[in-house]
Every structure is written in structure tokens, then in C-alpha cells.
Amino acid sequence: MPALSPTMTEGGIARWEKKEGESFSAGDLLLQIETDKAQMDVEAQDDGVLVKILAPDGSQNVAVNTPIAILAEEGDDLAGIDIAGLSAAKGAAAPAKAESVHVAPAPKTVVSEPKSEDNSAHGQLSPAVTFAIHANHIANASEIAGSGPKGRILKGDVIQFLKDGKAVIDKEASAKHAAAPAAAPAAVAKSQPAPSAARPSADAETAFLVQSLESSVLRRLGELELAKRSTTVQIPADKLAKLVKANRALSDTAFALRAAALALHQVPLAKDGNTRVGIAVEGSKAPAVFEIADASTTSVLELAARIKDAQRNAAPVSSLPAVILAAEGVYSPAVLPSGSTVLVVGKPHAVVSSAGANAALDYALNELVGGANGPKPVVSSLESVFDVSAVGESPANAAFVGKVKGFLSNPELLMF
């Protein structure tokens, strides 16, 4: 059970999105975890297989760091894993029995919600989504478009619905919430303890929205701060994509690491002559860095195997390399390493080709100066590129990342 916030001590399993024996890729949604404050998605960090689910859907009060599943890579030997022992040790994660919980029926006038027999987007509202709808008195909840798996409504969908001004507020329900009587009906008081606090006020609604948006705002501020310290270049992606597609043993990371090692020999970044390179993976508090020795003289095919082996078996280094290769999102401004340059390789995306952009610019200038000359060009030609950024304090970062671009623009030269 991962700790999804600094104060989280336990959580529940809302739903597994993958089944036992099912393969997944990095970035796939594995499961949804519920806490007393929110419901959050957990994505896969690497490719692998979901071998065994130890905490099934509906499990509650699972302590942080308790095993909830066994993940492996294709071909891993699982003979030495005591799956039965792990399952037996996890006693607190059993799903709560339905018959042991008595819930008083909710008043029909609070909010018009979809019927529970609908098993699609509106039929499986999480507690976080239900709270967001009730706390904001949304009367037209059935019109919220879900962006989750199988069209399921997520908390972010409710927030976006409010921000877009599409929500119809139930003023009668809102007024009842504001003037809620101190004494609850006798039938409800008998079936469950009276709440210690009043229902959510306008301040509580504001706090909920701020809390919901806080993580995305902080993430965006972190990205902007990193951008200030970065030197970024765009590199055509087609050649590299074809090489990796032709040989599944290769990886983009291996090409980028060798390009960085070669560029570092041509443009030194460290004053002490450090020419070591390594890779960073996400850790519990800060990224873990693994050094890959002799990357400049090793073929990308062998580098791909050594990178995978280092992530499985190697111990993180105590003395950081001069250049650390990292995926987007691994480093934030708070944990940037001192004295090292972080090389961030982004994912491919489409941009207007230089030829198309120049044609559009020429037409615009001609129209501005002397009137239109000929038909307006249609800018439809796109090319796939990926961004490579050097993040750090070295004044040579611009020259270094320029060398990296030269190598990655011709990846076939890195094969041997």
C-alpha cells in the first residue's frame, strides 16, 4: 500500500483495473485507492505482469507498506516467493462485510443521482465523487462526462464540471444545508452516531476545491521552475522510433544514455573532470540514481540490458555522476541534485514541420507588406519530435545538449 500523502497511514482498495495474470505497460492504471479524504489512481511505473492480488476490491484499513499485490516482469522466476505467507500476513486488508454495516437511507431531496443499477459511468460513484457532488449541491450530476475507465466519473470530472459553469446548483438543498437543524431525526440517531460537525459549508466547499486543485497547481509550478533552469532542444523522433520498433531489445533510454556519455566527453560539465553517467528512477523520498559504467564505449543493445539489470539489482550510488538521465516528472525543483546535470528526455509529440511553418510565415509577411500573393498555404505537414532538456547550473549545458541532439538525430551511429 503506497503512501499517497505525507499524513496517510492506511487506505482502501476501491477497484483493481487489471486482473491477475494480465500484462501492463508503464503509465497504465493499475488500481484506485481510497483514503478518508479522496480517491486516487495508481499508475504503473514500469512494464510488467500482475501476478497476484493480495488485497481485493473493497479491502479497507490496509496499513501503508502492507503488501497488496505481487508484480513481476515477463519471465521472472517466482518460485522463491511465499505467496500464501504474504496473503496470510495481511489480515487487516479483508473487505468489510456488507451485513455488518447499517446505513440510514439518505433523504431523496438532497441531490438527484443516477440509479445504482446503472453499471456504467454513473453507477459506480466513488466516495470522493459522491462527496464532491453533495458538497457542491449539483442537481444535474447525470450530465457530468466521465473520463475514467469505462467512462467512470472521477473527482477531477466534477471539478471541471464546476469550473466550466455547467453545474446546476440545487438552491433548496443548499439552503437546507445552511440551516440544518441541530437535532437529527430519531430514526437516524438510533442507527448511527450523530456527526460531530455540521454539514459542509461554503468554506468547506472552497477548501475541498483548493485541496483537489492543489496537487496539479504545485506540479505545474514545479514544471515552470524546472523550465527556468533548463536548456531544451527538439529532436526528430522518426529515426529513433524505427530503430526501437525493429528491435524490441533496444530502448530510447539506451540511445539517450550513450548520446549523453559521448557528448560529455566532448563537452565536460564537471570541474573535477567527472565523466560518469547514470539513470534515475523514482524513490520514496528522492530519486534513486544508478551508475552505468563505460556507457560511451558500449553498444546501445548491451546498454539496454545493463540498464534493466541495474534497475533490478544494482545499489544506488553515493557519489553522483556528472549527468543523470531521467524521465519527465522524476525530479522536482526540491530534489534536484547539486553538482550534476539532469538530462530529461520527453515523449514524442507532433509539431508543424519547418517547411510548413516557413510557408505560412512567408504568406503572412507578403500579405502584411504588399497584399496576398497566391492561395493561402494549408499547414498540415506535421513531424514527430521529442524534447531533450539539460537541467542544472553548468554554463556548458547549452553546448552539451547541442551535442546530444547531434547524436540522437542520427541514432544509427550509436548502434555499435
Coordinates of C-alpha atoms in Angstrom, one line a residue:
M1 CA 0.0 0.0 0.0
P2 CA 1.7 3.2 -1.2
A3 CA 1.7 6.4 0.9
L4 CA -0.1 8.8 -1.4
S5 CA 0.3 11.8 1.1
P6 CA 2.6 12.6 4.0
T7 CA -0.2 12.0 6.5
M8 CA -1.6 8.8 5.0
T9 CA -1.3 5.8 7.4
E10 CA -3.9 3.4 5.8
G11 CA -6.1 3.1 2.7
G12 CA -8.7 1.0 1.0
I13 CA -8.8 -0.7 -2.4
A14 CA -11.6 0.8 -4.4
R15 CA -11.0 -1.2 -7.5
W16 CA -8.3 -3.1 -9.4
E17 CA -8.2 -2.1 -13.1
K18 CA -6.0 -5.1 -14.0
K19 CA -6.7 -8.8 -13.4
E20 CA -4.4 -11.4 -12.1
G21 CA -2.1 -12.6 -14.9
E22 CA -2.8 -9.5 -17.0
S23 CA 0.2 -7.6 -18.5
F24 CA 0.5 -3.8 -18.2
S25 CA 2.7 -1.1 -19.6
A26 CA 4.3 1.9 -17.9
G27 CA 1.6 4.6 -17.3
D28 CA -1.3 2.1 -17.3
L29 CA -3.9 2.5 -14.5
L30 CA -3.4 -0.4 -12.0
L31 CA -5.9 0.4 -9.3
Q32 CA -7.8 3.0 -7.4
I33 CA -7.1 3.7 -3.8
E34 CA -9.4 5.3 -1.3
T35 CA -8.5 7.3 1.8
D36 CA -10.6 9.2 4.2
K37 CA -10.0 12.3 2.1
A38 CA -10.0 11.3 -1.6
Q39 CA -9.9 8.5 -4.2
M40 CA -6.7 8.4 -6.2
D41 CA -5.4 6.5 -9.2
V42 CA -2.2 4.5 -9.0
E43 CA -0.3 4.1 -12.3
A44 CA 2.4 1.5 -13.3
Q45 CA 5.9 2.8 -13.2
D46 CA 7.3 0.1 -15.5
D47 CA 6.1 -2.7 -17.8
G48 CA 5.1 -5.9 -16.1
V49 CA 2.6 -8.5 -15.1
L50 CA 0.1 -8.5 -12.2
V51 CA 0.9 -11.9 -10.7
K52 CA -1.3 -12.0 -7.6
I53 CA -3.8 -9.6 -5.9
L54 CA -3.4 -9.8 -2.1
A55 CA -5.9 -7.1 -1.2
P56 CA -9.1 -7.5 -3.4
D57 CA -11.6 -4.8 -4.3
G58 CA -13.3 -3.4 -1.3
S59 CA -10.4 -4.0 1.2
Q60 CA -10.4 -1.5 3.9
N61 CA -7.9 -0.2 6.6
V62 CA -4.9 -1.5 4.8
A63 CA -1.8 -0.1 6.5
V64 CA 0.8 1.7 4.4
N65 CA 3.6 -0.6 3.2
T66 CA 1.4 -3.7 3.6
P67 CA 1.7 -5.9 0.5
I68 CA -1.4 -5.6 -1.6
A69 CA -0.2 -7.3 -4.8
I70 CA 2.8 -9.1 -6.4
L71 CA 4.1 -7.6 -9.6
A72 CA 6.8 -9.1 -11.9
E73 CA 8.4 -8.8 -15.2
E74 CA 7.9 -11.2 -18.1
G75 CA 10.0 -14.3 -17.5
D76 CA 10.7 -13.7 -13.8
D77 CA 11.2 -16.7 -11.5
L78 CA 8.6 -16.6 -8.8
A79 CA 9.4 -20.0 -7.2
G80 CA 11.0 -18.4 -4.2
I81 CA 8.1 -16.1 -3.3
D82 CA 5.8 -17.2 -0.4
I83 CA 2.5 -16.0 -1.9
A84 CA 0.5 -17.9 0.7
G85 CA 2.5 -16.4 3.5
L86 CA 2.0 -12.8 2.2
S87 CA -1.7 -13.4 1.9
A88 CA -2.0 -14.8 5.5
A89 CA 0.1 -11.9 6.9
K90 CA -2.3 -9.3 5.5
G91 CA -5.2 -9.8 7.9
A92 CA -6.4 -6.2 8.2
A93 CA -7.0 -5.8 4.5
A94 CA -10.0 -8.1 4.2
P95 CA -13.1 -6.5 2.6
A96 CA -15.7 -5.2 5.0
K97 CA -18.8 -7.4 5.2
A98 CA -21.8 -5.7 3.9
E99 CA -24.2 -7.2 6.6
S100 CA -22.1 -5.7 9.4
V101 CA -22.8 -2.1 8.3
H102 CA -26.1 -0.3 8.7
V103 CA -26.6 2.9 6.8
A104 CA -29.6 5.0 7.2
P105 CA -31.4 5.9 3.9
A106 CA -30.4 9.3 2.5
P107 CA -33.2 11.9 2.0
K108 CA -34.5 11.9 -1.5
T109 CA -34.3 15.7 -1.8
V110 CA -30.6 16.1 -1.3
V111 CA -29.5 15.5 -4.9
S112 CA -30.7 13.7 -8.0
E113 CA -28.2 11.0 -8.6
P114 CA -28.2 8.2 -11.2
K115 CA -29.7 4.8 -10.2
S116 CA -27.3 2.3 -8.7
E117 CA -28.3 -0.4 -11.1
D118 CA -26.6 1.6 -13.9
N119 CA -23.2 -0.2 -14.0
S120 CA -21.5 2.3 -16.3
A121 CA -20.1 5.8 -15.7
H122 CA -22.7 7.0 -13.1
G123 CA -23.4 3.7 -11.5
Q124 CA -20.2 3.4 -9.5
L125 CA -19.5 6.7 -7.9
S126 CA -16.6 6.7 -5.5
P127 CA -16.9 8.3 -2.1
A128 CA -14.8 11.2 -3.2
V129 CA -17.0 11.8 -6.3
T130 CA -20.2 11.5 -4.2
F131 CA -18.9 14.0 -1.6
A132 CA -18.0 16.4 -4.4
I133 CA -21.5 16.3 -5.8
H134 CA -23.2 16.6 -2.5
A135 CA -20.9 19.3 -1.0
N136 CA -21.5 21.5 -4.1
H137 CA -25.2 20.7 -4.4
I138 CA -25.0 19.7 -8.0
A139 CA -28.5 18.9 -9.2
N140 CA -27.6 17.8 -12.7
A141 CA -25.0 15.2 -11.8
S142 CA -26.2 12.9 -14.6
E143 CA -24.8 15.3 -17.1
I144 CA -21.2 15.0 -15.9
A145 CA -19.0 13.3 -18.5
G146 CA -16.7 10.7 -17.1
S147 CA -13.0 10.4 -18.2
G148 CA -12.1 7.3 -16.1
P149 CA -12.1 3.7 -17.1
K150 CA -15.2 2.7 -19.0
G151 CA -16.5 6.2 -18.7
R152 CA -16.4 6.3 -14.9
I153 CA -16.7 9.7 -13.3
L154 CA -13.6 10.9 -11.4
K155 CA -13.3 13.7 -8.9
G156 CA -11.5 15.8 -11.5
D157 CA -14.5 15.5 -13.8
V158 CA -16.7 17.0 -11.1
I159 CA -14.3 19.8 -10.5
Q160 CA -14.0 20.5 -14.2
F161 CA -17.9 20.5 -14.5
L162 CA -18.0 23.2 -11.8
K163 CA -15.2 25.2 -13.4
D164 CA -16.9 25.1 -16.8
G165 CA -20.1 26.6 -15.3
K166 CA -22.2 23.6 -16.3
A167 CA -23.4 22.7 -12.8
V168 CA -27.0 23.5 -11.9
I169 CA -26.9 24.2 -8.1
D170 CA -29.8 22.9 -6.1
K171 CA -30.7 26.1 -4.1
E172 CA -33.2 24.3 -1.9
A173 CA -30.7 21.7 -0.9
S174 CA -28.1 24.4 -0.4
A175 CA -30.4 26.3 1.9
K176 CA -31.3 23.2 3.9
H177 CA -27.6 22.5 4.4
A178 CA -27.0 26.1 5.6
A179 CA -30.0 25.9 8.0
A180 CA -29.5 22.2 9.1
P181 CA -31.3 21.6 12.4
A182 CA -29.1 20.6 15.4
A183 CA -31.2 17.6 16.2
A184 CA -31.2 14.7 13.8
P185 CA -34.4 12.6 13.2
A186 CA -34.8 9.9 15.9
A187 CA -34.6 7.0 13.4
V188 CA -31.3 8.2 12.1
A189 CA -30.0 9.0 15.5
K190 CA -30.6 5.4 16.6
S191 CA -28.9 3.8 13.6
Q192 CA -25.8 5.9 13.5
P193 CA -23.9 8.3 15.8
A194 CA -24.6 12.0 15.3
P195 CA -21.9 13.8 13.3
S196 CA -19.5 15.9 15.4
A197 CA -19.5 18.7 12.8
A198 CA -22.1 20.4 10.7
R199 CA -22.5 19.5 7.0
P200 CA -20.1 21.2 4.6
S201 CA -20.4 24.9 4.5
A202 CA -19.3 27.3 1.7
D203 CA -15.9 27.4 3.4
A204 CA -15.7 23.6 3.4
E205 CA -16.6 23.5 -0.3
T206 CA -13.9 26.0 -1.1
A207 CA -11.4 24.0 1.0
F208 CA -12.4 20.9 -0.9
L209 CA -11.8 22.5 -4.3
V210 CA -8.5 24.0 -3.2
Q211 CA -7.3 20.6 -1.9
S212 CA -8.4 19.0 -5.2
L213 CA -6.5 21.5 -7.3
E214 CA -3.5 21.8 -5.0
S215 CA -1.5 18.9 -6.4
S216 CA -2.0 19.9 -10.0
V217 CA -1.1 23.5 -9.3
L218 CA 2.0 22.5 -7.4
R219 CA 3.0 20.2 -10.1
R220 CA 2.6 22.9 -12.7
L221 CA 4.6 25.4 -10.6
G222 CA 7.4 22.8 -10.3
E223 CA 7.4 22.4 -14.1
L224 CA 7.8 26.1 -14.6
E225 CA 10.6 26.3 -12.0
L226 CA 12.4 23.4 -13.8
A227 CA 11.9 25.2 -17.2
K228 CA 13.8 28.2 -15.8
R229 CA 16.8 26.1 -15.1
S230 CA 16.6 24.1 -18.4
T231 CA 18.2 24.2 -21.8
T232 CA 15.9 22.4 -24.2
V233 CA 16.2 21.2 -27.8
Q234 CA 13.8 19.4 -30.1
I235 CA 15.0 16.2 -31.9
P236 CA 13.2 14.4 -34.8
A237 CA 11.8 11.2 -33.5
D238 CA 11.2 9.1 -36.6
K239 CA 14.7 7.5 -37.0
L240 CA 14.9 6.6 -33.3
A241 CA 11.3 5.2 -33.3
K242 CA 12.1 3.0 -36.3
L243 CA 15.2 1.5 -34.7
V244 CA 13.5 0.7 -31.4
K245 CA 10.5 -0.7 -33.2
A246 CA 12.7 -3.0 -35.3
N247 CA 14.4 -4.5 -32.2
R248 CA 12.4 -4.8 -29.0
A249 CA 15.5 -5.3 -27.0
L250 CA 16.5 -1.7 -27.7
S251 CA 15.2 1.3 -25.7
D252 CA 15.0 5.0 -26.1
T253 CA 16.8 5.2 -22.7
A254 CA 19.8 3.3 -24.0
F255 CA 20.2 5.6 -27.0
A256 CA 19.9 8.7 -24.8
L257 CA 22.4 7.4 -22.3
R258 CA 25.0 6.7 -24.8
A259 CA 24.5 10.0 -26.5
A260 CA 24.9 11.7 -23.2
A261 CA 28.1 9.8 -22.4
L262 CA 29.6 10.7 -25.8
A263 CA 28.6 14.3 -25.5
L264 CA 30.1 14.5 -22.0
H265 CA 33.5 13.6 -23.3
Q266 CA 33.3 16.4 -25.9
V267 CA 31.7 19.0 -23.5
P268 CA 32.8 18.4 -19.9
L269 CA 30.3 19.7 -17.3
A270 CA 32.0 19.0 -14.0
K271 CA 35.0 21.0 -12.8
D272 CA 36.6 17.9 -11.3
G273 CA 36.6 16.0 -14.6
N274 CA 33.7 13.7 -13.7
T275 CA 32.5 12.0 -16.9
R276 CA 30.3 9.3 -15.3
V277 CA 26.7 8.9 -16.3
G278 CA 23.7 7.2 -14.7
I279 CA 20.0 6.9 -14.7
A280 CA 17.4 8.0 -12.1
V281 CA 14.2 6.1 -11.0
E282 CA 11.5 7.3 -8.6
G283 CA 12.1 6.6 -5.0
S284 CA 10.0 7.0 -1.8
K285 CA 11.6 10.4 -0.9
A286 CA 14.1 11.2 -3.7
P287 CA 15.0 9.6 -7.0
A288 CA 17.5 6.7 -6.8
V289 CA 20.5 7.0 -9.1
F290 CA 22.3 4.0 -10.7
E291 CA 25.6 4.5 -12.5
I292 CA 26.1 2.8 -15.9
A293 CA 29.9 2.5 -16.4
D294 CA 31.6 2.8 -19.8
A295 CA 28.4 4.0 -21.5
S296 CA 30.4 5.8 -24.2
T297 CA 32.1 2.7 -25.4
T298 CA 29.2 0.2 -25.0
S299 CA 26.7 -0.6 -27.8
V300 CA 23.1 0.5 -27.2
L301 CA 21.9 -3.1 -27.3
E302 CA 24.2 -4.0 -24.4
L303 CA 23.3 -0.7 -22.6
A304 CA 19.6 -1.6 -22.8
A305 CA 20.3 -4.9 -21.0
R306 CA 22.6 -3.2 -18.4
I307 CA 20.1 -0.5 -17.6
K308 CA 17.4 -3.1 -16.9
D309 CA 19.8 -5.1 -14.8
A310 CA 20.9 -2.1 -12.8
Q311 CA 17.3 -1.1 -12.0
R312 CA 16.7 -4.7 -10.6
N313 CA 19.9 -5.5 -8.8
A314 CA 22.3 -2.5 -8.5
A315 CA 22.7 -0.4 -5.4
P316 CA 22.2 3.4 -5.8
V317 CA 25.4 5.4 -5.9
S318 CA 26.6 7.5 -3.1
S319 CA 28.7 9.8 -5.3
L320 CA 26.5 11.3 -8.1
P321 CA 27.5 11.1 -11.8
A322 CA 28.1 14.2 -13.8
V323 CA 25.0 13.5 -15.9
I324 CA 21.8 11.8 -14.7
L325 CA 19.2 10.6 -17.3
A326 CA 15.6 10.9 -16.0
A327 CA 12.1 10.6 -17.4
E328 CA 9.7 13.5 -17.2
G329 CA 8.3 14.0 -13.7
V330 CA 11.1 12.1 -11.8
Y331 CA 12.8 15.3 -10.5
S332 CA 11.1 18.3 -8.9
P333 CA 12.9 21.5 -8.0
A334 CA 13.1 20.4 -4.4
V335 CA 15.1 17.3 -5.1
L336 CA 17.4 18.4 -7.9
P337 CA 20.9 17.0 -7.4
S338 CA 23.6 19.5 -6.6
G339 CA 26.6 19.5 -8.9
S340 CA 25.0 17.2 -11.6
T341 CA 23.2 17.9 -14.8
V342 CA 19.8 16.1 -15.2
L343 CA 19.0 15.1 -18.8
V344 CA 15.3 14.8 -19.2
V345 CA 14.0 13.0 -22.4
G346 CA 10.4 13.7 -23.2
K347 CA 7.9 11.7 -25.1
P348 CA 7.4 12.1 -28.9
H349 CA 4.8 14.7 -30.0
A350 CA 3.7 16.2 -33.3
V351 CA 4.7 19.7 -34.4
V352 CA 4.3 21.7 -37.6
S353 CA 7.3 21.0 -39.8
S354 CA 9.8 23.8 -40.5
A355 CA 8.8 23.8 -44.2
G356 CA 5.1 24.3 -43.3
A357 CA 5.9 26.9 -40.8
N358 CA 8.1 28.9 -43.2
A359 CA 5.4 28.8 -45.9
A360 CA 2.8 30.1 -43.5
L361 CA 5.2 32.9 -42.3
D362 CA 6.1 33.9 -45.9
Y363 CA 2.4 34.2 -46.8
A364 CA 1.7 36.3 -43.7
L365 CA 4.6 38.7 -44.4
N366 CA 3.6 39.1 -48.0
E367 CA 0.0 39.8 -47.1
L368 CA 1.1 42.4 -44.5
V369 CA 3.5 44.2 -46.8
G370 CA 2.0 44.0 -50.3
G371 CA -1.2 42.0 -50.2
A372 CA -1.8 38.3 -50.6
N373 CA 0.1 36.6 -53.4
G374 CA -1.5 33.3 -54.4
P375 CA -3.6 30.9 -52.3
K376 CA -3.1 30.7 -48.6
P377 CA -0.9 27.7 -47.7
V378 CA -2.6 24.9 -45.7
V379 CA -0.2 24.0 -42.8
S380 CA -1.0 20.3 -42.5
S381 CA 2.5 18.8 -42.6
L382 CA 3.5 17.5 -39.2
E383 CA 6.6 15.8 -37.9
S384 CA 7.2 13.8 -34.7
V385 CA 9.8 15.2 -32.3
F386 CA 10.8 14.8 -28.7
D387 CA 12.2 17.3 -26.3
V388 CA 15.6 16.8 -24.5
S389 CA 16.3 19.2 -21.6
A390 CA 19.5 19.7 -19.6
V391 CA 18.6 20.9 -16.1
G392 CA 21.4 22.2 -13.9
E393 CA 23.8 25.1 -13.1
S394 CA 26.6 24.3 -15.5
P395 CA 27.3 27.1 -18.0
A396 CA 28.2 24.5 -20.6
N397 CA 24.7 22.9 -20.6
A398 CA 23.7 24.5 -23.9
A399 CA 26.7 23.2 -25.7
F400 CA 26.3 19.8 -24.1
V401 CA 22.6 19.4 -25.0
G402 CA 23.5 20.5 -28.6
K403 CA 26.0 17.6 -28.8
V404 CA 23.3 15.3 -27.5
K405 CA 20.9 16.5 -30.2
G406 CA 23.5 15.8 -32.9
F407 CA 23.9 12.2 -31.7
L408 CA 20.2 11.4 -31.3
S409 CA 19.4 13.0 -34.6
N410 CA 21.5 10.2 -36.2
P411 CA 20.8 7.3 -33.8
E412 CA 22.1 4.7 -36.2
L413 CA 25.6 5.9 -35.4
L414 CA 25.1 4.8 -31.8
M415 CA 24.2 1.2 -32.6
F416 CA 27.8 -0.1 -32.4

